Structure formats: structure tokens, C-alpha cells
Amino acid sequence: MNLPQNVVLKEVGPRDGLQNEKGVIETKDKIQWIDQLSESGLNYIEVSSFVHPKWIPQLADAGEVLKSIKRQKDVTYAALIPNIRGLMRALEVGIDEASVFMSASESHNQSNINKTIDETFPVLKEVVEEAKKANLTVRGYVSTVIGCPFEGPIAPEKVLRVVDALLEMGVTEVSLGDTIGVAVPTQVEQLLTLLFNHYSPSLFAMHFHDTRGTAIANIVKSLEMGITTFDSSVGGLGGCPYAKGATGNVATEDVLYLLSEMGIQTGVQMESIINAGFFIEQKIGRNLVSKQMEIARKERG
Amino acid sequence: MNLPQNVVLKEVGPRDGLQNEKGVIETKDKIQWIDQLSESGLNYIEVSSFVHPKWIPQLADAGEVLKSIKRQKDVTYAALIPNIRGLMRALEVGIDEASVFMSASESHNQSNINKTIDETFPVLKEVVEEAKKANLTVRGYVSTVIGCPFEGPIAPEKVLRVVDALLEMGVTEVSLGDTIGVAVPTQVEQLLTLLFNHYSPSLFAMHFHDTRGTAIANIVKSLEMGITTFDSSVGGLGGCPYAKGATGNVATEDVLYLLSEMGIQTGVQMESIINAGFFIEQKIGRNLVSKQMEIARKERG
């Protein structure tokens, strides 16, 4: 197999993982957890979101969290930024990278952002321009790149159109999200083949959810095609907390097992990630169900 | 991707899935469940085991089950056969295929069969010869083909040695088992590359456990290398019932999702498999945790 020697794991647990948790997680616990993650060897953590607290009450403390975490010099601290107002709030407390987001699916974009795709572009463009003036890099998330809960399968050409726009604006990386976790490797191959006809694989990260058990297989296919950056979340946090294990992000520790056994370096310590998983599951009040967490639970009794 | 158009799924739930369940499952429930599976479009079911009941009390009713199931003409009904005595018991009630088994790892073979690998060969040879006289085909299981709980990584050459012996005896298919669920696609590729230097891919089935979340990725790699037969178990049944989801077989319905979305035909109906999963989980008294079962549980409320 033609595989990279090194891979970057971008930890999205504190933002994408926690954002749908209904129970209150205290700010001090988030800070302690992110500090643990900062010492695990990860070099990228998406800390929170500056979406209006009305939409994501769980992350209303984004400013406080970013002010209080212990920053490691080799870790990039990012936050989700919906618009200029969110960017201003983030700049007050300091972030290294701003993440903008939209969907490849018109109806998912409408549902999630309350704008058409074409109406979304100028909003993101303004954020990218202002962020660059503030010397931030900008990451662009594209959701529903394989399937949409409303429209079904999404044509790769629709993804390309959004990717074109984001890269034209000046984002430095596009994270391609299989938001509802429907992808299989043939679809990943089809999408990346089209995108790589136009752009270098180094411009992309893959963001898989493991809803149907295909995330690890999709990561392997992405690796074979030249992707070297993946989003993941400790314990597979993410998605609806009332559907155990059903819609989470792919778990950081399960990706770590795969990569490590395939001889690919990440610099991330498995034990630190597992410890961070045990820490946060106590705070959210339910067991995390990744494979490595289950194994650790057995081993530790 | 270079993929086959058709794949055969061999259902091992009634044997490999149930054999470690501690609670008593009534014979009539096993029969009803296997009858459901017979009508799902599966064309191969491993029904039970004729290992001495002292070792696997759960399957002590193998004869009764095989006598009472409704046999469909397009389904092959197989059973695990440890020795001549087991074969005689099986022939009394009728099976289509006998499955013999051993390990690629000396210490696992010793632990599981209480014989060295070299001592095991003549026992299996006798079974294969007698089975063929009775017009049965014989399948050979090789356990721990990637990793062993006692020895760690297993060299592909050790697997080849056992495969050589089994094929020489006259087995018609070798099922290669990642018994403890440690494999990653690079290891699968390494093993199959060696075996396919000597034998046709059509002689092999892959038998993955999903302990570390890599089973689906390993199946994709196996498909790409020419494998067209996979063992799986409804609901991911198998392994230790006290470690939820930790050591089961790869779930039939999760493999089915993967194959179906990649355009590969199996003839198996997803809904029938899910129904069979809901049936058996009531009998064993705990929820099955495959991805498709979780989704179905949500959808059905």
C-alpha cells in the first residue's frame, strides 16, 4: 500500500464533540480537558465555536475557555467562526486559526445556516479577509460532501464548486465532512479523484463520522489517495447523545490504533487520549463507546 | 477500485456467535432464528458445532437443531467438526459441509485444541477423508492469522504452512480468521500477497472480528485483492458477552451496508437480517451493538 509516513490528527472533540451534548458541562472541566489534550501530542485542537450562544448554548463559554486554557507552543488552537461578529469575539481572546463552514448540499446549508449556498459565500469571504488581516489562517469546513439528510447522495461536482469558492477566498485547508456518516470507500475515491484533478491533496483534510461503521475504511482509502490530515474526536464524541454510538465523529483513539499499526506516525500518545476520554465521559455522564475505550475499560477493570 | 460484482456472506452467528453466550438459549429459539436466517437470502449458515458438549455447553443441542431446522435448497448448512466422533454425530442428522479448525499460532492451537499444530494435522486429515467419503465438502478454519493473544504478531509464513496442509488434505475453502481482531489493512495485504503467490483467491474466505474497529477496512482491502467470501455474524454476535461490543465478529448487517453501497451484490436482504438481530437479542437478553442495529433501533423507536 502506498501510505504516508506522517499524519496530522485534528481534534474536534471540544467543539464538534461537545456541541450537541445536552447536559451542562462546566467551563472549568472543558478547560481541564483541553489542557489534557494539549499534552497528548496532538498539535491541533478545535477548542470551541463562536456561533451565537442561542444556537449552541453548550459552547456559550467559548471566550472564557480560550482565555483560560494553557497554550502549548506547538499546538494550533482553532475555533468555529460563523461571521464577522463571531470573529471579533474570537479575536478578543485569541485564536490561531478560524474555521468557517458551509454545506455542499443546498438544503443542508439552508437548514444549518439559514442561507443559500450563494448567499453564504460573501459572509465567509468577509470572515476570511478579516481573519487574514489579523494574521490568522482559515480552515473551511464543507459538510455533507457524500450524502445529505434531505437530498441523499451529493454529486462530487457540487463539492468542487464549494471547494473552488473557499480556496479562491484564501482558506488554507478544506475539511471535507461526511456529516451523516454514509460514505463508503468507492464514494471517497470518486470525490477525491475529482478534487485532485484540480488541487493538491495537501489542501484537504477528511472529516468522517462513523454512523455506519465505514469511517476507518474511508480513512484508509483517503490515505491511499494522498490525504495526510484527518479530523477526529476523543471517544467518538459528537452527534446525538441519545443515540448511543450512532452518529459520532470517528474516535481519535481508533484512528490512532489504525495509523500506529500501519506504521504511520502522528506524535499522539494513545494513553493520554484514553485518559482524556475517561475524564470527559465522567463529565458528560455516559460511557464513550469507541473500540479503544471499550478495551481500556476492560483492561483497567 | 477494482471490486468484485458479487460476494458470498457466510453467516456464523448461530455457531461462532452463540458459542460464548453464557445464558441458556432454548433449542426452539435457535431453530426459529436459523429458519429466519434461511429466508434472508443468505446461502450459507454455520448452524452449530459438534465439539464435545463439555467444551461448548451452549451448542450441546447441535443434533436437535440440525434435525429440526427447515432446510432451504439454496442454503448450505455447515457445522464445526473437531474430530471423527463429532463427524459421526453430524452425519446422523445431516450437514452439507463440515468445518475443521486449527490455529496458525502454536500456543493458541495448544490452548484451544490441546495439541501441537503437527499433532492436529492427522486429526483433521481423518475428518476430511471421512467427510469426503460421505459426500460433504470441507471448510478449514485457520485462527489467529494476524495476531495471537499469547505470541503477538503471526508471520504470514506460519499461516501458509497451515494453509498448505489443509489444502493438501482436500478442504475446498480456507477461512482465515483474525480471531482477536487486531488486523489492519497493511497486514491483510501482506498475508494475502504471500498466499496468492501460491493459491487462487477463490480458495479463501476472510473472517474478521471487529475488536479494534478495523474489520470493515480489512474487508475492503481483501475485496481489492480478490477475496469474494466473508464470514460475519448477525448483530456482531461473538466473543465475550461481558465486554459489550468489544470482541464480536464483524456484523453481517454492517458488511451488507458496505457492500450494497459499493454496488456489490450478495442477495441478502438487510431487513431480514435486522429482524433476525432483534429476534436473537431478545433471547440472549442484551442489545446487539452493530451500527445498523443501532440505526434500526432509532428508526423503529
Coordinates of C-alpha atoms in Angstrom, one line a residue:
Chain A
M1 CA 0.0 0.0 0.0
N2 CA 1.2 3.5 -0.8
L3 CA 0.8 5.3 2.5
P4 CA 2.2 8.5 4.1
Q5 CA 4.8 8.3 6.9
N6 CA 3.2 11.0 8.9
V7 CA -0.4 12.1 9.6
V8 CA -1.9 15.1 11.4
L9 CA -4.9 14.4 13.6
K10 CA -7.0 17.4 14.3
E11 CA -9.0 17.0 17.5
V12 CA -12.5 18.3 17.1
G13 CA -14.0 16.8 20.3
P14 CA -14.2 20.1 22.3
R15 CA -16.2 21.7 19.6
D16 CA -17.9 19.2 17.3
G17 CA -18.0 16.6 20.0
L18 CA -19.5 18.7 22.8
Q19 CA -21.7 20.9 20.8
N20 CA -24.7 18.6 20.8
E21 CA -24.4 17.4 24.4
K22 CA -27.5 18.4 26.3
G23 CA -26.2 18.2 29.8
V24 CA -24.3 21.2 31.2
I25 CA -20.5 20.7 31.1
E26 CA -18.8 23.2 33.4
T27 CA -16.3 25.6 31.8
K28 CA -13.6 24.5 34.3
D29 CA -14.0 20.9 33.1
K30 CA -13.7 21.9 29.5
I31 CA -10.5 23.8 30.3
Q32 CA -9.0 20.9 32.2
W33 CA -9.9 18.6 29.4
I34 CA -8.4 20.7 26.7
D35 CA -5.3 21.1 28.8
Q36 CA -5.0 17.4 28.9
L37 CA -5.4 17.1 25.1
S38 CA -2.8 19.8 24.7
E39 CA -0.3 17.5 26.4
S40 CA -1.2 14.4 24.4
G41 CA 1.0 15.1 21.4
L42 CA -1.9 16.5 19.4
N43 CA -0.9 19.6 17.5
Y44 CA -4.3 20.9 16.6
I45 CA -7.4 21.3 18.8
E46 CA -10.6 22.9 17.7
V47 CA -11.5 24.5 21.1
S48 CA -14.9 25.9 20.7
S49 CA -17.3 27.8 18.5
F50 CA -18.2 31.5 18.3
V51 CA -21.6 30.7 16.8
H52 CA -24.3 32.8 18.7
P53 CA -24.9 31.1 22.0
K54 CA -28.6 31.0 21.2
W55 CA -27.8 28.3 18.6
I56 CA -25.2 26.3 20.6
P57 CA -25.7 27.0 24.3
Q58 CA -23.2 24.3 25.2
L59 CA -20.4 26.5 23.7
A60 CA -21.5 29.9 25.0
D61 CA -18.4 29.9 27.2
A62 CA -16.0 29.9 24.2
G63 CA -14.4 33.1 25.2
E64 CA -13.8 32.0 28.8
V65 CA -12.4 28.7 27.6
L66 CA -10.0 30.2 25.2
K67 CA -8.8 32.8 27.8
S68 CA -8.1 30.1 30.4
I69 CA -6.5 27.1 28.6
K70 CA -2.8 26.7 28.9
R71 CA -1.5 27.1 25.4
Q72 CA 1.3 24.9 24.2
K73 CA 3.5 26.5 21.6
D74 CA 3.4 23.5 19.2
V75 CA -0.4 23.3 19.3
T76 CA -2.7 25.3 17.0
Y77 CA -5.9 26.4 18.8
A78 CA -8.8 26.9 16.4
A79 CA -12.4 27.9 16.8
L80 CA -15.5 27.7 14.6
I81 CA -16.4 31.2 13.3
P82 CA -19.8 31.8 11.6
N83 CA -19.5 35.5 10.7
I84 CA -17.7 38.8 11.5
R85 CA -19.3 39.2 14.8
G86 CA -18.1 35.7 15.9
L87 CA -14.6 36.6 14.6
M88 CA -14.5 39.7 16.6
R89 CA -15.4 37.8 19.8
A90 CA -12.7 35.2 19.0
L91 CA -10.0 37.9 18.3
E92 CA -10.6 39.4 21.7
V93 CA -9.5 36.2 23.4
G94 CA -7.0 35.0 20.8
I95 CA -7.2 32.0 18.4
D96 CA -4.6 30.6 15.9
E97 CA -7.0 29.6 13.2
A98 CA -10.5 30.4 12.3
S99 CA -12.8 27.7 10.8
V100 CA -15.6 28.8 8.5
F101 CA -18.2 26.3 7.5
M102 CA -20.9 25.6 4.9
S103 CA -22.5 22.7 3.2
A104 CA -22.2 21.2 -0.3
S105 CA -25.9 20.4 -0.2
E106 CA -28.2 23.4 -0.8
S107 CA -30.9 22.1 1.6
H108 CA -28.5 21.2 4.4
N109 CA -26.8 24.6 4.1
Q110 CA -30.3 26.3 4.2
S111 CA -31.2 24.2 7.3
N112 CA -27.9 24.7 9.1
I113 CA -27.0 28.3 8.2
N114 CA -30.4 29.7 7.0
K115 CA -28.9 30.9 3.8
T116 CA -28.5 29.6 0.3
I117 CA -25.0 28.4 -0.8
D118 CA -24.6 31.6 -2.9
E119 CA -25.7 33.8 0.0
T120 CA -23.2 32.1 2.3
F121 CA -20.1 32.8 0.1
P122 CA -19.9 36.6 0.8
V123 CA -20.4 36.0 4.5
L124 CA -17.5 33.6 4.6
K125 CA -15.4 35.7 2.3
E126 CA -15.7 38.6 4.7
V127 CA -14.6 36.4 7.6
V128 CA -11.6 35.0 5.7
E129 CA -10.5 38.5 4.7
E130 CA -10.7 39.9 8.2
A131 CA -9.1 36.8 9.7
K132 CA -6.1 37.1 7.4
K133 CA -5.8 40.8 8.3
A134 CA -5.5 39.6 11.9
N135 CA -2.8 37.1 10.8
L136 CA -4.9 34.0 11.3
T137 CA -5.1 31.1 8.9
V138 CA -8.5 30.0 7.9
R139 CA -9.9 26.5 7.5
G140 CA -13.0 25.8 5.5
Y141 CA -15.4 23.0 6.5
V142 CA -17.6 21.6 3.8
S143 CA -20.4 19.5 5.2
T144 CA -22.4 16.7 3.6
V145 CA -19.8 16.0 0.9
I146 CA -21.1 12.5 0.3
G147 CA -24.7 12.4 1.4
C148 CA -27.3 14.9 2.7
P149 CA -30.1 14.0 5.1
F150 CA -32.5 15.9 2.9
E151 CA -31.2 15.4 -0.6
G152 CA -29.5 12.0 -0.5
P153 CA -26.3 11.5 -2.5
I154 CA -24.3 14.6 -3.3
A155 CA -22.6 14.9 -6.7
P156 CA -18.8 15.5 -6.4
E157 CA -19.2 18.4 -8.7
K158 CA -21.3 20.2 -6.0
V159 CA -18.4 19.7 -3.6
L160 CA -15.9 21.0 -6.1
R161 CA -18.0 24.2 -6.6
V162 CA -17.8 25.0 -2.9
V163 CA -14.2 24.0 -2.7
D164 CA -13.4 26.3 -5.6
A165 CA -15.0 29.2 -3.8
L166 CA -13.3 28.5 -0.4
L167 CA -9.9 28.2 -1.9
E168 CA -10.4 31.3 -4.0
M169 CA -11.3 33.2 -0.8
G170 CA -8.0 32.1 0.7
V171 CA -8.7 29.3 3.1
T172 CA -5.5 27.2 3.7
E173 CA -7.2 23.9 4.2
V174 CA -10.6 22.4 3.3
S175 CA -12.1 19.8 5.7
L176 CA -14.4 17.5 3.8
G177 CA -17.2 16.2 6.0
D178 CA -19.2 13.1 5.7
T179 CA -21.6 14.7 8.2
I180 CA -24.2 11.9 8.4
G181 CA -21.7 9.1 8.1
V182 CA -23.0 7.4 5.0
A183 CA -19.8 7.2 2.9
V184 CA -18.1 4.1 1.6
P185 CA -14.6 4.0 0.1
T186 CA -15.8 3.9 -3.5
Q187 CA -17.5 7.3 -3.0
V188 CA -14.5 8.7 -1.2
E189 CA -12.4 7.7 -4.1
Q190 CA -14.8 9.2 -6.6
L191 CA -14.9 12.5 -4.8
L192 CA -11.1 12.8 -4.2
T193 CA -10.3 11.8 -7.8
L194 CA -12.3 14.8 -9.0
L195 CA -10.9 17.2 -6.4
F196 CA -7.3 16.1 -7.1
N197 CA -7.7 16.8 -10.8
H198 CA -7.8 20.4 -9.7
Y199 CA -6.0 20.7 -6.4
S200 CA -3.2 19.1 -4.3
P201 CA -4.2 16.5 -1.7
S202 CA -2.3 18.6 0.8
L203 CA -5.1 21.2 0.8
F204 CA -7.6 18.8 2.2
A205 CA -8.5 17.1 5.5
M206 CA -11.1 14.4 5.8
H207 CA -13.8 14.5 8.5
F208 CA -15.6 11.2 8.9
H209 CA -18.5 10.2 11.1
D210 CA -18.7 6.5 12.0
T211 CA -22.5 6.2 11.9
R212 CA -22.4 3.2 9.6
G213 CA -19.1 1.7 10.6
T214 CA -17.3 2.8 7.5
A215 CA -15.1 5.7 8.8
I216 CA -11.9 3.7 9.3
A217 CA -12.2 2.1 5.8
N218 CA -12.8 5.6 4.4
I219 CA -9.7 6.8 6.2
V220 CA -7.6 4.0 4.7
K221 CA -8.9 4.9 1.2
S222 CA -8.1 8.6 1.8
L223 CA -4.6 7.7 3.0
E224 CA -4.0 5.7 -0.1
M225 CA -5.1 8.7 -2.2
G226 CA -2.7 11.0 -0.5
I227 CA -4.6 12.6 2.3
T228 CA -2.5 13.2 5.4
T229 CA -4.8 15.2 7.7
F230 CA -7.9 13.8 9.5
D231 CA -10.4 15.2 11.9
S232 CA -11.4 13.0 14.8
S233 CA -12.9 13.3 18.3
V234 CA -11.8 11.7 21.6
G235 CA -14.2 8.8 22.4
G236 CA -16.1 9.3 19.2
L237 CA -17.9 12.3 20.8
G238 CA -20.4 14.0 18.6
G239 CA -23.8 13.6 17.2
C240 CA -26.9 13.0 19.2
P241 CA -26.2 11.9 22.7
Y242 CA -29.5 10.0 22.8
A243 CA -28.4 7.6 20.1
K244 CA -25.5 5.8 21.7
G245 CA -22.6 5.4 19.3
A246 CA -24.8 6.0 16.3
T247 CA -23.7 9.3 14.9
G248 CA -20.4 10.4 16.4
N249 CA -17.2 11.5 14.9
V250 CA -14.7 8.8 14.2
A251 CA -12.8 8.3 17.5
T252 CA -9.3 9.7 17.8
E253 CA -8.1 6.6 19.6
D254 CA -9.5 4.2 17.0
V255 CA -7.8 6.2 14.2
L256 CA -4.6 6.2 16.3
Y257 CA -4.7 2.4 16.6
L258 CA -5.1 2.1 12.8
L259 CA -2.3 4.5 11.9
S260 CA 0.1 3.2 14.5
E261 CA -0.4 -0.4 13.4
M262 CA 0.1 0.6 9.8
G263 CA 3.4 2.3 10.8
I264 CA 2.2 5.9 10.3
Q265 CA 3.4 8.4 12.8
T266 CA 1.2 11.0 14.5
G267 CA 3.1 12.0 17.6
V268 CA -0.1 11.4 19.6
Q269 CA 0.1 9.3 22.8
M270 CA -2.7 6.7 22.9
E271 CA -2.7 6.6 26.7
S272 CA -3.1 10.3 27.0
I273 CA -6.1 10.2 24.6
I274 CA -7.7 7.4 26.5
N275 CA -7.2 9.2 29.8
A276 CA -8.8 12.3 28.3
G277 CA -11.7 10.1 27.2
F278 CA -12.2 8.7 30.7
F279 CA -12.1 12.3 32.0
I280 CA -14.7 13.7 29.7
E281 CA -17.1 10.8 29.9
Q282 CA -17.4 11.3 33.6
K283 CA -18.3 14.9 33.0
I284 CA -20.9 14.1 30.3
G285 CA -22.3 11.3 32.4
R286 CA -22.2 8.4 30.0
N287 CA -19.7 5.9 28.7
L288 CA -18.0 6.6 25.4
V289 CA -18.2 3.7 23.1
S290 CA -15.1 3.7 20.9
K291 CA -13.3 0.4 20.4
Q292 CA -10.2 1.5 22.3
M293 CA -12.2 2.9 25.1
E294 CA -14.0 -0.4 25.5
I295 CA -10.7 -2.3 25.5
A296 CA -9.2 0.1 28.1
R297 CA -12.3 -0.1 30.2
K298 CA -11.9 -3.9 30.3
E299 CA -8.1 -3.8 30.9
R300 CA -8.5 -1.2 33.7
G301 CA -11.4 -3.1 35.2
Chain B
M1 CA -11.3 0.5 -7.2
N2 CA -11.1 -3.0 -8.5
L3 CA -14.0 -4.8 -6.8
P4 CA -16.0 -8.0 -7.4
Q5 CA -19.6 -7.8 -8.6
N6 CA -20.8 -10.5 -6.2
V7 CA -19.8 -11.6 -2.7
V8 CA -20.9 -14.5 -0.6
L9 CA -21.6 -13.9 3.1
K10 CA -21.2 -16.9 5.3
E11 CA -23.3 -16.5 8.5
V12 CA -21.5 -17.8 11.5
G13 CA -23.8 -16.3 14.2
P14 CA -25.5 -19.5 15.2
R15 CA -22.1 -21.1 15.9
D16 CA -19.4 -18.6 16.4
G17 CA -21.8 -16.0 17.7
L18 CA -23.7 -18.1 20.2
Q19 CA -20.9 -20.4 21.4
N20 CA -19.6 -18.0 24.1
E21 CA -23.0 -16.8 25.3
K22 CA -23.4 -17.8 29.0
G23 CA -27.2 -17.6 29.3
V24 CA -29.2 -20.6 28.1
I25 CA -30.8 -20.1 24.7
E26 CA -33.6 -22.6 24.1
T27 CA -33.2 -25.0 21.3
K28 CA -36.6 -23.9 19.8
D29 CA -35.4 -20.3 19.7
K30 CA -32.2 -21.3 17.9
I31 CA -34.3 -23.3 15.3
Q32 CA -36.7 -20.4 14.8
W33 CA -33.7 -18.0 14.4
I34 CA -31.9 -20.2 11.9
D35 CA -35.1 -20.6 9.9
Q36 CA -35.4 -16.8 9.8
L37 CA -31.8 -16.6 8.5
S38 CA -32.5 -19.3 5.9
E39 CA -35.1 -16.9 4.4
S40 CA -32.9 -13.8 4.4
G41 CA -31.2 -14.5 1.1
L42 CA -28.1 -15.9 2.9
N43 CA -26.9 -19.1 1.1
Y44 CA -24.5 -20.3 3.8
I45 CA -25.2 -20.8 7.5
E46 CA -22.9 -22.4 10.1
V47 CA -25.6 -23.9 12.3
S48 CA -23.7 -25.3 15.2
S49 CA -20.7 -27.2 16.5
F50 CA -20.1 -30.9 17.2
V51 CA -17.4 -30.2 19.6
H52 CA -17.9 -32.2 22.8
P53 CA -20.7 -30.5 24.9
K54 CA -18.3 -30.4 27.8
W55 CA -16.4 -27.7 26.0
I56 CA -19.3 -25.7 24.5
P57 CA -22.4 -26.5 26.5
Q58 CA -24.3 -23.8 24.6
L59 CA -24.1 -25.9 21.5
A60 CA -24.8 -29.3 23.1
D61 CA -28.1 -29.3 21.1
A62 CA -26.4 -29.3 17.7
G63 CA -28.1 -32.5 16.7
E64 CA -31.5 -31.4 17.7
V65 CA -31.1 -28.1 15.9
L66 CA -29.9 -29.7 12.7
K67 CA -32.7 -32.2 12.8
S68 CA -35.4 -29.6 13.2
I69 CA -34.5 -26.6 11.0
K70 CA -36.4 -26.1 7.8
R71 CA -33.8 -26.6 5.1
Q72 CA -33.9 -24.3 2.0
K73 CA -32.4 -25.9 -1.1
D74 CA -30.2 -23.0 -1.9
V75 CA -28.7 -22.8 1.5
T76 CA -25.6 -24.7 2.6
Y77 CA -25.9 -25.8 6.2
A78 CA -22.5 -26.3 7.9
A79 CA -21.2 -27.3 11.3
L80 CA -17.9 -27.2 13.1
I81 CA -16.4 -30.7 13.4
P82 CA -13.4 -31.3 15.7
N83 CA -12.8 -35.0 15.1
I84 CA -14.3 -38.2 13.8
R85 CA -16.6 -38.6 16.7
G86 CA -18.0 -35.2 16.0
L87 CA -18.4 -36.0 12.3
M88 CA -20.3 -39.2 13.1
R89 CA -22.7 -37.2 15.3
A90 CA -23.2 -34.7 12.5
L91 CA -23.7 -37.3 9.8
E92 CA -26.5 -38.8 11.8
V93 CA -28.5 -35.6 11.5
G94 CA -27.2 -34.4 8.2
I95 CA -25.0 -31.5 7.2
D96 CA -23.9 -30.1 3.8
E97 CA -20.4 -29.1 4.8
A98 CA -18.0 -29.9 7.7
S99 CA -15.7 -27.2 9.1
V100 CA -12.5 -28.2 10.6
F101 CA -10.3 -25.8 12.6
M102 CA -6.9 -25.1 13.9
S103 CA -4.6 -22.1 14.6
A104 CA -1.7 -20.6 12.8
S105 CA -0.2 -19.9 16.2
E106 CA 1.3 -22.8 18.1
S107 CA 0.4 -21.6 21.5
H108 CA -3.2 -20.7 20.5
N109 CA -3.6 -24.1 18.9
Q110 CA -2.3 -25.7 22.1
S111 CA -4.6 -23.6 24.2
N112 CA -7.7 -24.2 22.0
I113 CA -7.2 -27.8 20.8
N114 CA -4.8 -29.1 23.4
K115 CA -2.5 -30.4 20.7
T116 CA 0.5 -29.0 18.8
I117 CA 0.0 -27.9 15.2
D118 CA 1.7 -31.1 13.9
E119 CA -0.4 -33.3 16.2
T120 CA -3.5 -31.6 14.8
F121 CA -2.9 -32.3 11.2
P122 CA -3.6 -36.0 11.2
V123 CA -6.8 -35.5 13.3
L124 CA -8.2 -33.1 10.7
K125 CA -7.0 -35.2 7.8
E126 CA -9.0 -38.1 9.1
V127 CA -12.1 -35.9 9.3
V128 CA -11.6 -34.5 5.8
E129 CA -11.2 -38.0 4.4
E130 CA -14.3 -39.4 6.1
A131 CA -16.3 -36.3 5.3
K132 CA -15.5 -36.6 1.6
K133 CA -16.5 -40.2 1.7
A134 CA -19.9 -39.0 3.0
N135 CA -20.0 -36.6 0.0
L136 CA -19.5 -33.5 2.2
T137 CA -17.3 -30.6 1.3
V138 CA -14.9 -29.4 4.0
R139 CA -14.0 -25.9 5.0
G140 CA -10.8 -25.3 7.0
Y141 CA -10.7 -22.5 9.6
V142 CA -7.3 -21.1 10.5
S143 CA -7.4 -18.9 13.6
T144 CA -5.0 -16.1 14.7
V145 CA -3.7 -15.5 11.2
I146 CA -2.6 -12.0 12.1
G147 CA -2.1 -11.9 15.8
C148 CA -2.2 -14.3 18.7
P149 CA -3.2 -13.4 22.3
F150 CA -0.1 -15.3 23.5
E151 CA 2.5 -14.8 20.8
G152 CA 1.7 -11.4 19.3
P153 CA 2.1 -10.9 15.6
I154 CA 2.0 -14.1 13.5
A155 CA 4.3 -14.3 10.4
P156 CA 2.4 -15.0 7.2
E157 CA 4.7 -17.9 6.6
K158 CA 3.2 -19.7 9.6
V159 CA -0.3 -19.2 8.0
L160 CA 1.0 -20.5 4.7
R161 CA 2.3 -23.7 6.3
V162 CA -1.2 -24.5 7.8
V163 CA -2.9 -23.5 4.6
D164 CA -0.6 -25.8 2.6
A165 CA -1.6 -28.7 4.9
L166 CA -5.3 -28.0 4.8
L167 CA -5.5 -27.7 1.0
E168 CA -3.3 -30.8 0.6
M169 CA -5.9 -32.7 2.8
G170 CA -8.6 -31.6 0.4
V171 CA -10.5 -28.8 2.1
T172 CA -12.3 -26.7 -0.5
E173 CA -12.1 -23.4 1.2
V174 CA -9.8 -21.9 3.9
S175 CA -11.3 -19.3 6.2
L176 CA -8.6 -17.0 7.5
G177 CA -9.5 -15.7 11.0
D178 CA -8.3 -12.6 12.7
T179 CA -9.5 -14.2 15.9
I180 CA -8.6 -11.4 18.3
G181 CA -9.5 -8.5 15.9
V182 CA -6.1 -6.8 15.7
A183 CA -5.5 -6.7 12.0
V184 CA -5.1 -3.6 9.9
P185 CA -5.2 -3.5 6.1
T186 CA -1.4 -3.4 5.6
Q187 CA -1.2 -6.8 7.4
V188 CA -4.1 -8.2 5.4
E189 CA -2.3 -7.2 2.2
Q190 CA 0.9 -8.7 3.4
L191 CA -0.7 -12.1 4.3
L192 CA -2.8 -12.3 1.1
T193 CA 0.1 -11.3 -1.1
L194 CA 2.0 -14.3 0.2
L195 CA -0.9 -16.7 -0.1
F196 CA -1.9 -15.6 -3.5
N197 CA 1.7 -16.3 -4.7
H198 CA 0.7 -19.9 -4.2
Y199 CA -3.1 -20.2 -4.4
S200 CA -6.1 -18.6 -6.1
P201 CA -8.0 -16.0 -4.0
S202 CA -11.1 -18.1 -4.7
L203 CA -9.9 -20.7 -2.2
F204 CA -10.1 -18.3 0.7
A205 CA -12.7 -16.6 2.9
M206 CA -11.8 -13.8 5.4
H207 CA -13.1 -14.0 8.9
F208 CA -12.7 -10.7 10.8
H209 CA -13.5 -9.7 14.3
D210 CA -14.2 -6.0 14.9
T211 CA -12.5 -5.6 18.3
R212 CA -10.5 -2.6 17.2
G213 CA -12.8 -1.2 14.6
T214 CA -10.7 -2.3 11.6
A215 CA -12.9 -5.1 10.3
I216 CA -14.6 -3.1 7.6
A217 CA -11.4 -1.6 6.4
N218 CA -9.8 -5.1 6.3
I219 CA -12.8 -6.3 4.2
V220 CA -12.3 -3.5 1.7
K221 CA -8.6 -4.4 1.4
S222 CA -9.5 -8.1 1.0
L223 CA -12.1 -7.2 -1.7
E224 CA -9.5 -5.2 -3.6
M225 CA -7.2 -8.2 -3.5
G226 CA -9.7 -10.6 -4.9
I227 CA -11.5 -12.1 -1.9
T228 CA -15.2 -12.7 -2.6
T229 CA -16.3 -14.7 0.5
F230 CA -16.6 -13.2 4.1
D231 CA -17.7 -14.7 7.4
S232 CA -19.9 -12.5 9.5
S233 CA -22.4 -12.7 12.3
V234 CA -25.8 -11.1 12.8
G235 CA -25.6 -8.3 15.2
G236 CA -21.8 -8.8 15.6
L237 CA -22.5 -11.7 17.9
G238 CA -19.5 -13.5 19.2
G239 CA -16.7 -13.0 21.7
C240 CA -17.2 -12.4 25.4
P241 CA -20.7 -11.4 26.3
Y242 CA -19.4 -9.4 29.3
A243 CA -17.4 -7.0 27.1
K244 CA -20.1 -5.2 25.2
G245 CA -19.2 -4.8 21.5
A246 CA -15.6 -5.5 22.3
T247 CA -14.7 -8.7 20.6
G248 CA -17.5 -9.8 18.3
N249 CA -17.5 -11.0 14.7
V250 CA -17.9 -8.2 12.2
A251 CA -21.7 -7.7 12.0
T252 CA -23.4 -9.2 8.9
E253 CA -25.6 -6.1 8.5
D254 CA -22.7 -3.7 8.7
V255 CA -20.9 -5.7 6.0
L256 CA -24.1 -5.7 4.0
Y257 CA -24.3 -1.9 4.1
L258 CA -20.7 -1.5 2.9
L259 CA -21.1 -4.0 0.1
S260 CA -24.5 -2.7 -1.0
E261 CA -23.3 0.9 -1.1
M262 CA -20.3 -0.1 -3.1
G263 CA -22.5 -1.8 -5.7
I264 CA -21.6 -5.4 -4.7
Q265 CA -24.4 -7.9 -4.8
T266 CA -24.9 -10.5 -2.0
G267 CA -28.6 -11.5 -2.4
V268 CA -29.1 -10.9 1.3
Q269 CA -32.0 -8.7 2.5
M270 CA -31.0 -6.1 5.1
E271 CA -34.4 -6.0 6.7
S272 CA -34.4 -9.8 7.2
I273 CA -31.0 -9.7 8.9
I274 CA -32.1 -6.8 11.1
N275 CA -35.2 -8.6 12.1
A276 CA -33.2 -11.7 12.9
G277 CA -31.0 -9.5 15.0
F278 CA -33.9 -8.1 17.0
F279 CA -35.2 -11.7 17.5
I280 CA -32.0 -13.1 18.9
E281 CA -31.1 -10.2 21.1
Q282 CA -34.3 -10.7 23.0
K283 CA -33.4 -14.3 23.5
I284 CA -29.9 -13.5 24.8
G285 CA -31.1 -10.6 26.8
R286 CA -28.9 -7.8 25.8
N287 CA -28.8 -5.3 22.9
L288 CA -26.7 -6.1 19.9
V289 CA -24.5 -3.1 19.1
S290 CA -23.8 -3.1 15.4
K291 CA -24.1 0.2 13.6
Q292 CA -27.1 -0.9 11.5
M293 CA -28.9 -2.4 14.6
E294 CA -28.4 1.0 16.4
I295 CA -29.8 2.8 13.4
A296 CA -32.8 0.4 13.1
R297 CA -33.4 0.7 16.9
K298 CA -33.7 4.5 16.5
E299 CA -35.8 4.3 13.4
R300 CA -38.2 1.8 14.9
G301 CA -38.4 3.7 18.1

